[in-house]
mmCIF file of C-alpha atoms in Angstrom:
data_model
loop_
_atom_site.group_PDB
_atom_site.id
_atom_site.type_symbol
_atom_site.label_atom_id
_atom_site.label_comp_id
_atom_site.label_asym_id
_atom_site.label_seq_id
_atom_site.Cartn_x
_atom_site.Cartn_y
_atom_site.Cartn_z
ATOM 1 C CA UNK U 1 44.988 11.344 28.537
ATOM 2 C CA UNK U 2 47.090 14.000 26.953
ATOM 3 C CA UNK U 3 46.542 13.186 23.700
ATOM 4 C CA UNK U 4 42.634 13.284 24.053
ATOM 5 C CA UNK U 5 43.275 16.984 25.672
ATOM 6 C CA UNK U 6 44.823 17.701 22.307
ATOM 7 C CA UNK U 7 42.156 15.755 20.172
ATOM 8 C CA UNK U 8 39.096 16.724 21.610
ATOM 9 C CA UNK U 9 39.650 20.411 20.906
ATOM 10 C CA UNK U 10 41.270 19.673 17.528
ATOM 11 C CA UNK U 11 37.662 17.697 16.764
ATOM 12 C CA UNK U 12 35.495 20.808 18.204
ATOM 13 C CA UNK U 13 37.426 23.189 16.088
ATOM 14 C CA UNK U 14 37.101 21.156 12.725
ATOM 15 C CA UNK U 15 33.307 20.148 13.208
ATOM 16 C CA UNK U 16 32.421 24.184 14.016
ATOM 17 C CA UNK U 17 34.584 25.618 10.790
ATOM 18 C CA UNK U 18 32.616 22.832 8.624
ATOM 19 C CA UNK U 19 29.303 23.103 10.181
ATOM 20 C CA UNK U 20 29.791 27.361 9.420
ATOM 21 C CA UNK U 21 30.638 26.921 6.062
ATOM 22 C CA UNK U 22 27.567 24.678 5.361
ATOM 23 C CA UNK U 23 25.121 27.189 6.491
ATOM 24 C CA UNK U 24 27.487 29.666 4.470
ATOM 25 C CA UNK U 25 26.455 27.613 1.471
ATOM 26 C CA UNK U 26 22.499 27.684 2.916
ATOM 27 C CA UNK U 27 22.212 30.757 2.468
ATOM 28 C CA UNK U 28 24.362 31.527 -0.686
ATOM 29 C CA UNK U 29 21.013 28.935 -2.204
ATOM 30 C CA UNK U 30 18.346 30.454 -0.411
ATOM 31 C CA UNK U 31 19.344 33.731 -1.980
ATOM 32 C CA UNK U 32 19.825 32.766 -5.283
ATOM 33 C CA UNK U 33 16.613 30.723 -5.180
ATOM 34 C CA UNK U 34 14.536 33.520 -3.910
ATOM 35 C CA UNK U 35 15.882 35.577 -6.758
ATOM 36 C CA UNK U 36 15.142 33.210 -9.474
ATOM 37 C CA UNK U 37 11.149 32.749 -7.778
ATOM 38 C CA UNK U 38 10.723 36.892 -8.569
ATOM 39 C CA UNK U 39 8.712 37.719 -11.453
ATOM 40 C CA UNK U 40 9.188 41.221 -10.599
ATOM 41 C CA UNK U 41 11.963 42.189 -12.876
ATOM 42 C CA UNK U 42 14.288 45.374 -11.448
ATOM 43 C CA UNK U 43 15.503 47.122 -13.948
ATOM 44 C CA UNK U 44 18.558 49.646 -14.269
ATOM 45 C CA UNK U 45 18.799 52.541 -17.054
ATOM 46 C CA UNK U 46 21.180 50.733 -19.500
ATOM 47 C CA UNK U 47 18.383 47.649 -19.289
ATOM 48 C CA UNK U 48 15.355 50.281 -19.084
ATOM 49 C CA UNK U 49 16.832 51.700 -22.822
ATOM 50 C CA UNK U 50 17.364 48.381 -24.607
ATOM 51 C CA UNK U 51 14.241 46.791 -23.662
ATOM 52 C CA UNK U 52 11.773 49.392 -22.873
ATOM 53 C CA UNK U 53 12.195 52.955 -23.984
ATOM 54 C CA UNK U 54 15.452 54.541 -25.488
ATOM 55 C CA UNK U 55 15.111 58.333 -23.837
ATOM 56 C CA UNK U 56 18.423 59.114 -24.260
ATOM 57 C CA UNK U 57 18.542 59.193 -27.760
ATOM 58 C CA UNK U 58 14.775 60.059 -28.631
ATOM 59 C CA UNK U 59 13.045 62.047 -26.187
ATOM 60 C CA UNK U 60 10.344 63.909 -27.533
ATOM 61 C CA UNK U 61 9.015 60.821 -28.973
ATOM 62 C CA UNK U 62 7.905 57.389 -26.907
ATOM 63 C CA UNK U 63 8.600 54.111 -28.671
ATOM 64 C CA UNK U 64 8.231 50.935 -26.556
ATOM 65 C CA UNK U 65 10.961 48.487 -27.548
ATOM 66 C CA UNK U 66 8.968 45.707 -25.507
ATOM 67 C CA UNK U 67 7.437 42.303 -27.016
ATOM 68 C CA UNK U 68 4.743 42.489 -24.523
ATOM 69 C CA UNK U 69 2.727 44.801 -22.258
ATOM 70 C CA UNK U 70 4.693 46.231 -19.513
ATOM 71 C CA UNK U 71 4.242 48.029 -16.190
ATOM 72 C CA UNK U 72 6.321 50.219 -14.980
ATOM 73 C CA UNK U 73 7.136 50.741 -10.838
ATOM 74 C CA UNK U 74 8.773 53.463 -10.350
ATOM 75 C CA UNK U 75 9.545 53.160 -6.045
ATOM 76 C CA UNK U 76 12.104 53.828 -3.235
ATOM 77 C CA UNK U 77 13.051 51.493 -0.158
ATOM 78 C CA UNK U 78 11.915 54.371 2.308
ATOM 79 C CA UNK U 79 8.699 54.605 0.631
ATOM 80 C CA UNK U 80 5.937 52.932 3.118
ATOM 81 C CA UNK U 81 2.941 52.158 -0.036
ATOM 82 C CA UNK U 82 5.833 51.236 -2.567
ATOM 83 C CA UNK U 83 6.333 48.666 0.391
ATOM 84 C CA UNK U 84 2.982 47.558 0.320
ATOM 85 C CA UNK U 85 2.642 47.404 -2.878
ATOM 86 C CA UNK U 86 5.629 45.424 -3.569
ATOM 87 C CA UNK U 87 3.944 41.869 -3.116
ATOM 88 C CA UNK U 88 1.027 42.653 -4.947
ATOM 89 C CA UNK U 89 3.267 43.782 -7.794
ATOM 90 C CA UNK U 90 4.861 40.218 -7.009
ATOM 91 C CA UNK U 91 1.331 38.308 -6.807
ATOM 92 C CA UNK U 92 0.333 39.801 -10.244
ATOM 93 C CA UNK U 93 3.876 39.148 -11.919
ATOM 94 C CA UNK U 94 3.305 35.900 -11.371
ATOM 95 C CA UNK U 95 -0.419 35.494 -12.130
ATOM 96 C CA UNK U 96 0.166 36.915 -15.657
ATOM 97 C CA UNK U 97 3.783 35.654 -16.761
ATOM 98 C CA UNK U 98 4.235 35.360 -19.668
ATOM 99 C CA UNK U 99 1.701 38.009 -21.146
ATOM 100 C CA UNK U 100 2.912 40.996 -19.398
ATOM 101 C CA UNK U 101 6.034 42.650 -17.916
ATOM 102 C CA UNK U 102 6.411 43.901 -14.343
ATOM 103 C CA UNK U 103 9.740 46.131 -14.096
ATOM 104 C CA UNK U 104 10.590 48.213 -10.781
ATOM 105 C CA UNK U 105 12.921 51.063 -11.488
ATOM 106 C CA UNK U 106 14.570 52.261 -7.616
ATOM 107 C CA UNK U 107 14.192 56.430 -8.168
ATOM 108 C CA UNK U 108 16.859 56.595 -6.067
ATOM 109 C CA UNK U 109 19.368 54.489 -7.586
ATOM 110 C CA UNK U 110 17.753 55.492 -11.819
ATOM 111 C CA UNK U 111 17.306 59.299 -11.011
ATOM 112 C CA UNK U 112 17.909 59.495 -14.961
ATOM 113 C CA UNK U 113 14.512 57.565 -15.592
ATOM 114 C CA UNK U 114 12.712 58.957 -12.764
ATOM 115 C CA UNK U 115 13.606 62.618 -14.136
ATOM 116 C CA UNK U 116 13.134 61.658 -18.046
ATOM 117 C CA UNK U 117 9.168 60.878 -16.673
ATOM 118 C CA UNK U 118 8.603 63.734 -14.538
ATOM 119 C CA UNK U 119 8.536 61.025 -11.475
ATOM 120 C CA UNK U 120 7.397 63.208 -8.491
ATOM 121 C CA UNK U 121 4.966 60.569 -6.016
ATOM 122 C CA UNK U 122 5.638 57.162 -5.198
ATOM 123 C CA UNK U 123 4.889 54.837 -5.931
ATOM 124 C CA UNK U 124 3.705 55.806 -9.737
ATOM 125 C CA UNK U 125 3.001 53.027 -11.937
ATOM 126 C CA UNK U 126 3.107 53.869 -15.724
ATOM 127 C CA UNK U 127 1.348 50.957 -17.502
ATOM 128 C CA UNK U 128 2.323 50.232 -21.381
ATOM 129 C CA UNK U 129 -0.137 48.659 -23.798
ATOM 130 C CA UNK U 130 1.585 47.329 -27.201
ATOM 131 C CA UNK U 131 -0.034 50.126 -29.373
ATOM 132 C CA UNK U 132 -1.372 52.929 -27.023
ATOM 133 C CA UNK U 133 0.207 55.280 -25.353
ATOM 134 C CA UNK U 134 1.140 54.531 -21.744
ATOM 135 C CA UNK U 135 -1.132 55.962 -19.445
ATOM 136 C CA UNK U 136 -0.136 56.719 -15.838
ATOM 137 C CA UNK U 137 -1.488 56.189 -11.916
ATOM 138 C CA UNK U 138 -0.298 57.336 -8.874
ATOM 139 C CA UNK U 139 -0.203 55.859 -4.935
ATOM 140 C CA UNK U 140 -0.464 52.426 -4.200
ATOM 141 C CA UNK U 141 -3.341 51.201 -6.604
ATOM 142 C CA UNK U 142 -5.188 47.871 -5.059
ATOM 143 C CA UNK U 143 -4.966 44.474 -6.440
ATOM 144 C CA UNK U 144 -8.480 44.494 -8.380
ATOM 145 C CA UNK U 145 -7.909 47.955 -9.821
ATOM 146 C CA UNK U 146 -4.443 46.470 -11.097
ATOM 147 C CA UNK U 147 -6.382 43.515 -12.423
ATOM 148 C CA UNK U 148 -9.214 45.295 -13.702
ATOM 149 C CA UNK U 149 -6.610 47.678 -15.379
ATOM 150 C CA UNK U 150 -4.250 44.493 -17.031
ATOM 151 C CA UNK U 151 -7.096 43.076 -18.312
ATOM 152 C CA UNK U 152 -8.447 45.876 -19.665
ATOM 153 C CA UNK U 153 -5.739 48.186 -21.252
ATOM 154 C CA UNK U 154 -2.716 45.997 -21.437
ATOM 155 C CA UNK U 155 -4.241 42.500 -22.537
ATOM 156 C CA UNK U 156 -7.439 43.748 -24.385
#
């Protein structure tokens, strides 16, 4: 009887420490997963000047490095329509993948960016056709305008 008043608890303690670690694991997968299913791409200002726009070295002049139409989000976490229009950014990413870019640049976090385009609403969207200049749009744009807008400026 003494020895299963040592066990027991000795059993308990092992099956909880395993049983944490698993779910540990979970949710080390989950995140990574949910990660690799964005077709949003965030973007930081080293990325933002080798693959879309080098501002720091030539700013009077724009030059898009990209291989294929881009949008630009330019957004903050506090921002209540850069939160709505977060999963419609998503939505589209994934509709046209593969033909376009979607980057989202955190004004908070790249205040060199945000200042280098004069970023004063959010969200602003800055769409970027291969051989146009990038034109620009302001508050949280609905789906078919953004459609209507790929189609017709960036994929045309």
């Amino acid at each position: 009887m003494k020895i299963l008043k040592i066990i027991f608890p000795l059993i308990l303690a092992v099956v909880a420490v395993t049983s944490c670690g698993s779910r540990a694991t979970d949710n080390k997968n989950k995140q990574s997963d949910d990660s690799q299913k964005r077709a949003v791409i965030t973007i930081t200002t080293d990325e933002f000047v080798k693959k879309v726009a080098d501002f720091k070295s030539n700013s009077q002049e724009w030059k898009y490095l990209g291989d294929k139409p881009a949008i630009l989000d330019f957004y903050a976490d506090w921002c209540v329509y850069c939160k709505k229009l977060s999963p419609v950014l998503e939505e589209l990413a994934k509709e046209y993948q593969g033909k376009i870019y979607i980057y989202k640049i955190d004004t908070e976090k790249e205040r060199e960016i945000a200042a280098a385009f004069g970023i004063r609403a959010l969200p602003t969207l800055l769409f970027i056709p291969m051989n146009q200049d990038p034109q620009i749009a302001q508050g949280a744009v609905p789906k078919d305008e953004l459609k209507k807008i790929i189609d017709s400026l960036l994929l045309k």
